[in-house]
């Protein structure tokens, strides 16, 4: 039984999660691949991703319609929509949400403009035959279509909306889900980091911006994603989606659902900056805000799941913030080295990666960390490490000067 010793009835806990990624569909596959450091990086093949280009990335394969999903809904859903429904299904089942008043359940989806590949495919298909485009495109091109798909399939009637925070969207969704419960709008809220379906246009722009790699490892995709390594040259895209079910502790106990962890501190700050360059001050402020709310000293954090994209500037700034917050003692690894950068999904998927490492009492390896830019940190290198996480900090940053931090406590 779950013990209530030293717990507050008002604490927010995570009672279910779902994940879909290129290294595994579902928590079991994902956990195995994560702890073994498996990867799926190669030249991307999904239609609409390349145009006389050879961008590297990790793509989801073998996605099929679950038996209890309407075939028409599945057929008309975008790829982002299909992945969202499959991912939510796993979280929903684990949290045992069947039979709960649908008006007391909410869904916040992190991300915006996440169906770009399908939009450009529509343009290319119908630009000469405009009148033949399906009427359903009139609503399916909107981000809110993911809300409609998921709330219809799972009969969610409390609230649902999307929130955009660039690569911090997944964590922003979690913060908004907590707020929805705090304000009494719903009793249970699901936060999802949606799959951002990039087209060749976004890939090229991100490459030209210097954010996306990799020129250096164009012929060696396995070595391309290398956060915090001296030879990094930008992030490598990875398709992913994550969903977590959040509720108050007393709600979970009343339903006899054992939580993964408590969310005991959150932080969000803005740099007042449109451009993609990061701010150490903003990141430090977000971390300190989360620690203050959690009532923890820096030395009580024993694991950090960083943003860690492989950015030439971003990785340096993030490690500087970790040092300034006196967190250099904590274990640290980089999930994006294994799964790639999920952009809008990253914050939620990496929180789930943290929960699964808590459950297994093991920390996954960091691939390609051959020459760490800060070798004195407690890196998890090429092999996984046994470690019982007590208090973890997960970090996300997004273009537009968005910094988020979430502190969780092990309740397993």
Short mmCIF file of C-alpha atoms in Angstrom, two decimals:
data_model
loop_
_atom_site.label_atom_id
_atom_site.label_comp_id
_atom_site.label_asym_id
_atom_site.label_seq_id
_atom_site.Cartn_x
_atom_site.Cartn_y
_atom_site.Cartn_z
CA UNK A 1 0.00 0.00 0.00
CA UNK A 2 1.04 3.57 -0.67
CA UNK A 3 2.06 5.31 2.53
CA UNK A 4 0.77 8.76 3.39
CA UNK A 5 3.57 9.39 5.88
CA UNK A 6 4.90 12.92 5.57
CA UNK A 7 2.55 13.61 2.67
CA UNK A 8 0.14 16.46 2.04
CA UNK A 9 -3.37 15.78 0.80
CA UNK A 10 -3.00 18.66 -1.66
CA UNK A 11 0.13 17.26 -3.33
CA UNK A 12 0.00 16.72 -7.07
CA UNK A 13 0.95 13.25 -8.24
CA UNK A 14 1.40 11.43 -11.55
CA UNK A 15 -0.73 8.31 -11.76
CA UNK A 16 -0.31 7.24 -15.36
CA UNK A 17 1.89 7.84 -18.35
CA UNK A 18 2.07 6.88 -21.99
CA UNK A 19 4.90 7.24 -24.46
CA UNK A 20 5.48 6.66 -28.15
CA UNK A 21 8.89 7.14 -29.72
CA UNK A 22 11.18 5.88 -32.44
CA UNK A 23 12.93 3.53 -29.98
CA UNK A 24 9.74 2.01 -28.61
CA UNK A 25 5.97 2.25 -28.55
CA UNK A 26 4.72 2.02 -24.98
CA UNK A 27 6.53 2.15 -21.67
CA UNK A 28 7.89 -1.40 -21.74
CA UNK A 29 9.63 -1.11 -25.11
CA UNK A 30 10.70 2.46 -24.39
CA UNK A 31 12.24 1.57 -21.01
CA UNK A 32 14.20 -1.39 -22.38
CA UNK A 33 15.58 0.63 -25.29
CA UNK A 34 16.34 3.63 -23.08
CA UNK A 35 18.34 1.69 -20.50
CA UNK A 36 20.25 -0.15 -23.23
CA UNK A 37 21.02 3.07 -25.09
CA UNK A 38 19.39 1.84 -28.31
CA UNK A 39 18.75 4.34 -31.09
CA UNK A 40 16.91 4.70 -34.40
CA UNK A 41 18.85 7.51 -36.08
CA UNK A 42 19.20 7.49 -39.86
CA UNK A 43 18.32 9.58 -42.90
CA UNK A 44 14.59 10.30 -42.47
CA UNK A 45 12.21 8.61 -44.91
CA UNK A 46 8.73 9.86 -44.05
CA UNK A 47 7.09 11.49 -47.12
CA UNK A 48 7.37 15.26 -46.92
CA UNK A 49 10.57 15.24 -44.84
CA UNK A 50 13.05 15.49 -47.68
CA UNK A 51 13.32 17.53 -50.87
CA UNK A 52 16.69 16.82 -52.44
CA UNK A 53 17.95 16.70 -48.85
CA UNK A 54 19.10 14.02 -46.41
CA UNK A 55 18.17 15.27 -42.94
CA UNK A 56 18.94 12.88 -40.09
CA UNK A 57 16.42 11.89 -37.45
CA UNK A 58 14.58 9.08 -35.69
CA UNK A 59 11.12 8.12 -36.94
CA UNK A 60 8.32 6.03 -35.44
CA UNK A 61 7.38 2.88 -37.33
CA UNK A 62 4.69 0.17 -37.08
CA UNK A 63 1.90 2.39 -35.77
CA UNK A 64 -1.43 0.59 -36.16
CA UNK A 65 -5.01 1.34 -35.14
CA UNK A 66 -5.96 -0.17 -31.76
CA UNK A 67 -8.95 -2.51 -31.92
CA UNK A 68 -11.22 -0.24 -29.87
CA UNK A 69 -10.60 2.88 -31.99
CA UNK A 70 -13.12 3.75 -34.74
CA UNK A 71 -11.54 2.99 -38.12
CA UNK A 72 -12.97 6.17 -39.72
CA UNK A 73 -11.50 8.36 -36.97
CA UNK A 74 -8.13 6.68 -37.40
CA UNK A 75 -8.23 7.00 -41.18
CA UNK A 76 -8.95 10.73 -41.13
CA UNK A 77 -6.55 11.61 -38.31
CA UNK A 78 -3.19 13.23 -38.99
CA UNK A 79 -0.04 11.37 -38.02
CA UNK A 80 0.30 13.62 -34.95
CA UNK A 81 -3.32 12.81 -34.10
CA UNK A 82 -2.85 9.05 -34.39
CA UNK A 83 0.24 9.11 -32.19
CA UNK A 84 -1.59 11.30 -29.66
CA UNK A 85 -4.52 8.87 -29.36
CA UNK A 86 -2.27 5.81 -28.97
CA UNK A 87 -0.13 7.56 -26.35
CA UNK A 88 -3.11 8.85 -24.37
CA UNK A 89 -4.67 5.38 -24.41
CA UNK A 90 -1.70 3.96 -22.51
CA UNK A 91 -1.77 6.70 -19.86
CA UNK A 92 -5.56 6.47 -19.53
CA UNK A 93 -5.51 2.72 -18.90
CA UNK A 94 -2.70 2.88 -16.36
CA UNK A 95 -4.40 5.64 -14.35
CA UNK A 96 -7.70 3.72 -14.43
CA UNK A 97 -9.77 6.66 -15.64
CA UNK A 98 -12.73 4.60 -16.86
CA UNK A 99 -15.95 5.44 -15.02
CA UNK A 100 -14.81 8.84 -13.76
CA UNK A 101 -17.14 11.79 -14.42
CA UNK A 102 -16.01 13.02 -17.85
CA UNK A 103 -16.76 16.61 -16.84
CA UNK A 104 -14.04 16.42 -14.19
CA UNK A 105 -11.26 15.32 -16.56
CA UNK A 106 -9.19 17.76 -18.62
CA UNK A 107 -6.57 17.56 -21.35
CA UNK A 108 -3.83 20.12 -22.07
CA UNK A 109 -1.79 19.52 -25.21
CA UNK A 110 1.63 21.09 -25.44
CA UNK A 111 2.61 22.33 -28.87
CA UNK A 112 1.60 24.49 -31.80
CA UNK A 113 2.04 24.18 -35.56
CA UNK A 114 2.79 20.52 -35.04
CA UNK A 115 1.22 19.19 -38.27
CA UNK A 116 3.43 21.04 -40.75
CA UNK A 117 4.45 18.02 -42.82
CA UNK A 118 0.87 17.06 -43.56
CA UNK A 119 -0.02 20.65 -44.39
CA UNK A 120 2.70 20.92 -47.00
CA UNK A 121 1.70 17.55 -48.43
CA UNK A 122 -1.85 18.85 -48.83
CA UNK A 123 -0.54 21.92 -50.61
CA UNK A 124 1.57 19.90 -53.00
CA UNK A 125 -1.26 17.44 -53.72
CA UNK A 126 -4.07 19.95 -54.30
CA UNK A 127 -2.38 23.12 -55.52
CA UNK A 128 -3.57 22.39 -59.08
CA UNK A 129 -6.88 20.78 -58.02
CA UNK A 130 -8.08 23.05 -55.25
CA UNK A 131 -11.77 22.03 -55.43
CA UNK A 132 -10.95 18.38 -54.69
CA UNK A 133 -9.51 19.00 -51.24
CA UNK A 134 -11.46 17.25 -48.49
CA UNK A 135 -13.83 19.49 -46.47
CA UNK A 136 -12.41 17.97 -43.28
CA UNK A 137 -9.23 19.93 -43.96
CA UNK A 138 -11.26 22.96 -42.85
CA UNK A 139 -10.78 21.88 -39.24
CA UNK A 140 -8.06 19.23 -39.34
CA UNK A 141 -5.31 21.77 -40.09
CA UNK A 142 -5.87 23.43 -36.71
CA UNK A 143 -3.94 22.41 -33.60
CA UNK A 144 -7.27 22.04 -31.82
CA UNK A 145 -8.04 19.00 -33.99
CA UNK A 146 -5.84 16.94 -31.66
CA UNK A 147 -8.01 18.09 -28.76
CA UNK A 148 -11.12 17.06 -30.70
CA UNK A 149 -9.74 13.64 -31.63
CA UNK A 150 -8.67 12.81 -28.08
CA UNK A 151 -11.65 14.23 -26.21
CA UNK A 152 -14.09 12.45 -28.55
CA UNK A 153 -12.31 9.12 -28.28
CA UNK A 154 -11.92 9.27 -24.49
CA UNK A 155 -15.07 11.25 -23.67
CA UNK A 156 -13.21 14.10 -21.96
CA UNK A 157 -15.60 16.96 -21.22
CA UNK A 158 -13.86 19.02 -18.55
CA UNK A 159 -11.50 21.22 -20.58
CA UNK A 160 -9.07 20.91 -23.45
CA UNK A 161 -6.74 23.31 -25.21
CA UNK A 162 -3.27 23.57 -26.70
CA UNK A 163 -0.40 25.63 -25.32
CA UNK A 164 2.62 26.63 -27.35
CA UNK A 165 6.01 26.98 -25.73
CA UNK A 166 8.28 25.79 -28.55
CA UNK A 167 10.60 23.09 -27.15
CA UNK A 168 9.31 23.79 -23.64
CA UNK A 169 5.70 23.04 -24.68
CA UNK A 170 5.62 19.63 -23.00
CA UNK A 171 6.51 21.09 -19.62
CA UNK A 172 4.27 24.13 -20.11
CA UNK A 173 1.38 21.69 -20.62
CA UNK A 174 2.20 20.05 -17.28
CA UNK A 175 2.24 23.42 -15.52
CA UNK A 176 -1.11 24.33 -17.08
CA UNK A 177 -2.61 20.97 -16.11
CA UNK A 178 -1.62 21.56 -12.49
CA UNK A 179 -3.15 25.02 -12.62
CA UNK A 180 -6.42 23.61 -14.01
CA UNK A 181 -6.67 21.33 -10.96
CA UNK A 182 -5.59 24.06 -8.52
CA UNK A 183 -8.35 26.36 -9.74
CA UNK A 184 -10.99 23.66 -9.46
CA UNK A 185 -11.78 23.44 -13.16
CA UNK A 186 -11.17 19.68 -13.14
CA UNK A 187 -10.10 16.99 -10.69
CA UNK A 188 -7.81 15.10 -13.06
CA UNK A 189 -5.87 16.62 -15.95
CA UNK A 190 -3.80 14.92 -18.62
CA UNK A 191 -0.79 16.79 -19.97
CA UNK A 192 0.48 15.78 -23.38
CA UNK A 193 3.56 16.76 -25.35
CA UNK A 194 2.34 16.32 -28.92
CA UNK A 195 4.40 14.96 -31.78
CA UNK A 196 5.75 17.81 -33.91
CA UNK A 197 5.58 16.58 -37.50
CA UNK A 198 8.25 18.58 -39.29
CA UNK A 199 8.33 19.02 -43.06
CA UNK A 200 11.43 19.64 -45.16
CA UNK A 201 10.77 23.38 -44.84
CA UNK A 202 11.13 23.41 -41.05
CA UNK A 203 14.09 21.02 -41.22
CA UNK A 204 15.87 23.27 -43.67
CA UNK A 205 15.12 26.45 -41.70
CA UNK A 206 16.30 24.89 -38.44
CA UNK A 207 19.43 23.64 -40.19
CA UNK A 208 20.11 27.08 -41.68
CA UNK A 209 19.55 28.62 -38.25
CA UNK A 210 22.32 26.44 -36.88
CA UNK A 211 19.95 24.65 -34.49
CA UNK A 212 19.61 21.31 -36.27
CA UNK A 213 22.67 19.13 -37.08
CA UNK A 214 24.42 17.36 -38.62
CA UNK A 215 26.89 18.23 -41.33
CA UNK A 216 29.71 16.60 -39.40
CA UNK A 217 28.02 13.21 -39.07
CA UNK A 218 25.96 13.13 -42.28
CA UNK A 219 27.41 9.73 -43.16
CA UNK A 220 27.35 8.36 -39.62
CA UNK A 221 23.85 8.96 -38.17
CA UNK A 222 24.50 6.87 -35.05
CA UNK A 223 27.08 9.43 -33.88
CA UNK A 224 25.13 12.58 -34.77
CA UNK A 225 23.10 13.17 -31.58
CA UNK A 226 25.68 14.12 -28.94
CA UNK A 227 24.42 16.55 -26.27
CA UNK A 228 27.14 18.06 -24.07
CA UNK A 229 29.94 16.57 -26.18
CA UNK A 230 32.68 18.82 -27.54
CA UNK A 231 31.99 17.57 -31.09
CA UNK A 232 28.26 18.32 -31.13
CA UNK A 233 26.89 20.36 -34.04
CA UNK A 234 23.18 20.77 -33.24
CA UNK A 235 20.14 18.73 -32.30
CA UNK A 236 18.90 15.67 -34.18
CA UNK A 237 15.14 15.41 -34.57
CA UNK A 238 13.28 12.47 -33.05
CA UNK A 239 9.57 11.76 -33.34
CA UNK A 240 7.95 11.27 -29.95
CA UNK A 241 4.84 11.92 -27.88
CA UNK A 242 4.21 11.64 -24.16
CA UNK A 243 1.20 11.94 -21.85
CA UNK A 244 1.00 12.06 -18.05
CA UNK A 245 -2.08 11.92 -15.81
CA UNK A 246 -1.97 14.43 -12.96
CA UNK A 247 -4.26 14.61 -9.93
CA UNK A 248 -4.18 15.37 -6.22
CA UNK A 249 -2.80 12.77 -3.86
CA UNK A 250 -6.11 12.24 -2.07
CA UNK A 251 -7.85 11.62 -5.40
CA UNK A 252 -5.32 8.92 -6.29
CA UNK A 253 -5.59 7.30 -2.85
CA UNK A 254 -9.38 7.28 -3.00
CA UNK A 255 -9.17 5.40 -6.30
CA UNK A 256 -6.43 3.09 -4.95
CA UNK A 257 -4.05 4.11 -7.73
CA UNK A 258 -0.40 4.17 -6.74
CA UNK A 259 1.44 7.27 -7.97
CA UNK A 260 4.77 7.29 -9.74
CA UNK A 261 5.90 10.53 -8.16
CA UNK A 262 4.81 13.81 -6.61
CA UNK A 263 5.31 17.08 -8.44
CA UNK A 264 6.62 19.21 -5.60
CA UNK A 265 8.04 22.25 -7.38
CA UNK A 266 7.74 24.04 -10.70
CA UNK A 267 9.31 27.09 -12.25
CA UNK A 268 8.74 29.08 -15.42
CA UNK A 269 10.51 32.26 -16.47
CA UNK A 270 10.78 34.36 -19.61
CA UNK A 271 13.80 36.11 -21.04
CA UNK A 272 11.88 38.73 -23.00
CA UNK A 273 13.66 37.57 -26.13
CA UNK A 274 12.24 36.54 -29.51
CA UNK A 275 15.47 34.93 -30.70
CA UNK A 276 16.63 31.36 -29.97
CA UNK A 277 19.68 32.29 -27.92
CA UNK A 278 19.39 31.06 -24.30
CA UNK A 279 19.80 33.01 -21.06
CA UNK A 280 21.67 31.63 -18.07
CA UNK A 281 19.86 34.07 -15.80
CA UNK A 282 16.46 32.86 -16.99
CA UNK A 283 17.39 29.21 -16.55
CA UNK A 284 18.81 29.83 -13.07
CA UNK A 285 15.66 31.67 -12.03
CA UNK A 286 13.42 28.81 -13.23
CA UNK A 287 15.50 26.22 -11.37
CA UNK A 288 15.55 28.25 -8.16
CA UNK A 289 11.80 28.81 -8.40
CA UNK A 290 11.19 25.05 -8.62
CA UNK A 291 13.55 24.31 -5.72
CA UNK A 292 12.01 27.02 -3.54
CA UNK A 293 8.50 25.73 -4.18
CA UNK A 294 9.66 22.19 -3.42
CA UNK A 295 11.34 23.41 -0.21
CA UNK A 296 14.50 21.55 -1.18
CA UNK A 297 18.12 22.55 -0.99
CA UNK A 298 20.18 21.98 -4.15
CA UNK A 299 22.04 19.13 -2.44
CA UNK A 300 18.79 17.17 -2.07
CA UNK A 301 18.51 16.83 -5.85
CA UNK A 302 20.23 13.59 -6.83
CA UNK A 303 19.35 13.41 -10.55
CA UNK A 304 18.90 15.95 -13.35
CA UNK A 305 17.29 15.30 -16.70
CA UNK A 306 18.46 18.36 -18.64
CA UNK A 307 17.19 19.96 -21.83
CA UNK A 308 20.49 18.95 -23.44
CA UNK A 309 19.89 19.22 -27.18
CA UNK A 310 23.40 19.29 -28.62
CA UNK A 311 23.21 23.02 -29.28
CA UNK A 312 26.59 24.71 -29.48
CA UNK A 313 25.49 27.59 -27.25
CA UNK A 314 22.55 26.04 -25.39
CA UNK A 315 24.44 23.15 -23.83
CA UNK A 316 27.14 25.47 -22.47
CA UNK A 317 24.59 27.86 -20.95
CA UNK A 318 22.57 25.04 -19.38
CA UNK A 319 25.61 23.58 -17.64
CA UNK A 320 26.56 27.05 -16.43
CA UNK A 321 23.09 27.35 -14.87
CA UNK A 322 23.48 23.94 -13.21
CA UNK A 323 26.79 25.03 -11.69
CA UNK A 324 25.36 28.36 -10.51
CA UNK A 325 22.47 26.53 -8.82
CA UNK A 326 24.96 24.32 -6.94
CA UNK A 327 23.70 21.15 -8.61
CA UNK A 328 27.00 19.82 -9.96
CA UNK A 329 26.91 16.87 -7.54
CA UNK A 330 23.77 15.31 -9.09
CA UNK A 331 23.80 12.52 -11.65
CA UNK A 332 23.07 13.80 -15.15
CA UNK A 333 22.38 12.14 -18.49
CA UNK A 334 20.87 13.29 -21.80
CA UNK A 335 17.73 11.54 -23.05
CA UNK A 336 17.95 13.29 -26.44
CA UNK A 337 21.20 11.44 -27.12
CA UNK A 338 19.05 8.29 -27.42
CA UNK A 339 15.66 9.41 -28.75
CA UNK A 340 16.50 12.71 -30.45
CA UNK A 341 14.81 16.06 -29.90
CA UNK A 342 11.02 15.79 -29.92
CA UNK A 343 10.59 19.60 -29.82
CA UNK A 344 7.01 20.11 -28.56
CA UNK A 345 7.00 16.63 -27.00
CA UNK A 346 10.41 16.81 -25.37
CA UNK A 347 9.45 18.12 -21.92
CA UNK A 348 6.75 15.52 -21.32
CA UNK A 349 8.67 12.58 -22.80
CA UNK A 350 11.76 13.42 -20.74
CA UNK A 351 9.68 13.66 -17.56
CA UNK A 352 8.39 10.18 -18.39
CA UNK A 353 11.96 9.00 -18.97
CA UNK A 354 12.74 10.28 -15.47
CA UNK A 355 9.75 8.44 -13.98
CA UNK A 356 10.75 5.19 -15.66
CA UNK A 357 14.33 5.51 -14.43
CA UNK A 358 12.91 6.06 -10.93
CA UNK A 359 10.86 2.90 -11.27
CA UNK A 360 13.81 0.81 -12.45
CA UNK A 361 16.37 2.41 -10.07
CA UNK A 362 18.65 2.77 -13.07
CA UNK A 363 19.90 5.74 -15.07
CA UNK A 364 20.13 5.40 -18.83
CA UNK A 365 23.45 5.97 -20.64
CA UNK A 366 24.31 9.12 -22.57
CA UNK A 367 25.20 8.14 -26.11
CA UNK A 368 28.17 9.74 -27.87
CA UNK A 369 29.46 11.52 -24.76
CA UNK A 370 33.07 10.96 -25.73
CA UNK A 371 34.49 14.32 -24.69
CA UNK A 372 32.15 16.09 -22.20
CA UNK A 373 32.36 19.88 -22.27
CA UNK A 374 32.26 19.82 -18.44
CA UNK A 375 33.98 16.57 -17.43
CA UNK A 376 33.71 17.25 -13.69
CA UNK A 377 29.94 16.71 -13.63
CA UNK A 378 28.45 13.37 -12.53
CA UNK A 379 27.76 12.11 -16.05
CA UNK A 380 26.13 8.79 -16.81
CA UNK A 381 28.35 7.69 -19.68
CA UNK A 382 28.19 4.81 -22.11
CA UNK A 383 26.59 2.32 -19.69
CA UNK A 384 23.54 2.59 -17.45
CA UNK A 385 24.10 3.16 -13.74
CA UNK A 386 22.18 1.74 -10.77
CA UNK A 387 20.77 4.60 -8.71
CA UNK A 388 17.66 5.09 -6.63
CA UNK A 389 16.35 8.54 -7.49
CA UNK A 390 14.82 10.40 -4.56
CA UNK A 391 14.43 13.93 -5.93
CA UNK A 392 14.80 14.74 -9.61
CA UNK A 393 14.86 17.95 -11.61
CA UNK A 394 13.79 18.05 -15.26
CA UNK A 395 14.49 21.07 -17.45
CA UNK A 396 13.11 22.42 -20.72
CA UNK A 397 13.82 25.57 -22.72
CA UNK A 398 12.10 26.93 -25.80
CA UNK A 399 12.67 29.52 -28.51
CA UNK A 400 11.27 32.87 -27.44
CA UNK A 401 13.06 32.84 -24.10
CA UNK A 402 10.94 30.22 -22.29
CA UNK A 403 12.57 28.39 -19.35
CA UNK A 404 10.84 25.69 -17.29
CA UNK A 405 11.85 23.41 -14.45
CA UNK A 406 9.95 20.67 -12.63
CA UNK A 407 11.01 18.99 -9.40
CA UNK A 408 9.57 15.55 -8.62
CA UNK A 409 9.78 13.26 -5.61
CA UNK A 410 9.91 9.47 -5.87
CA UNK A 411 6.74 7.86 -4.49
CA UNK A 412 7.28 4.30 -5.74
#
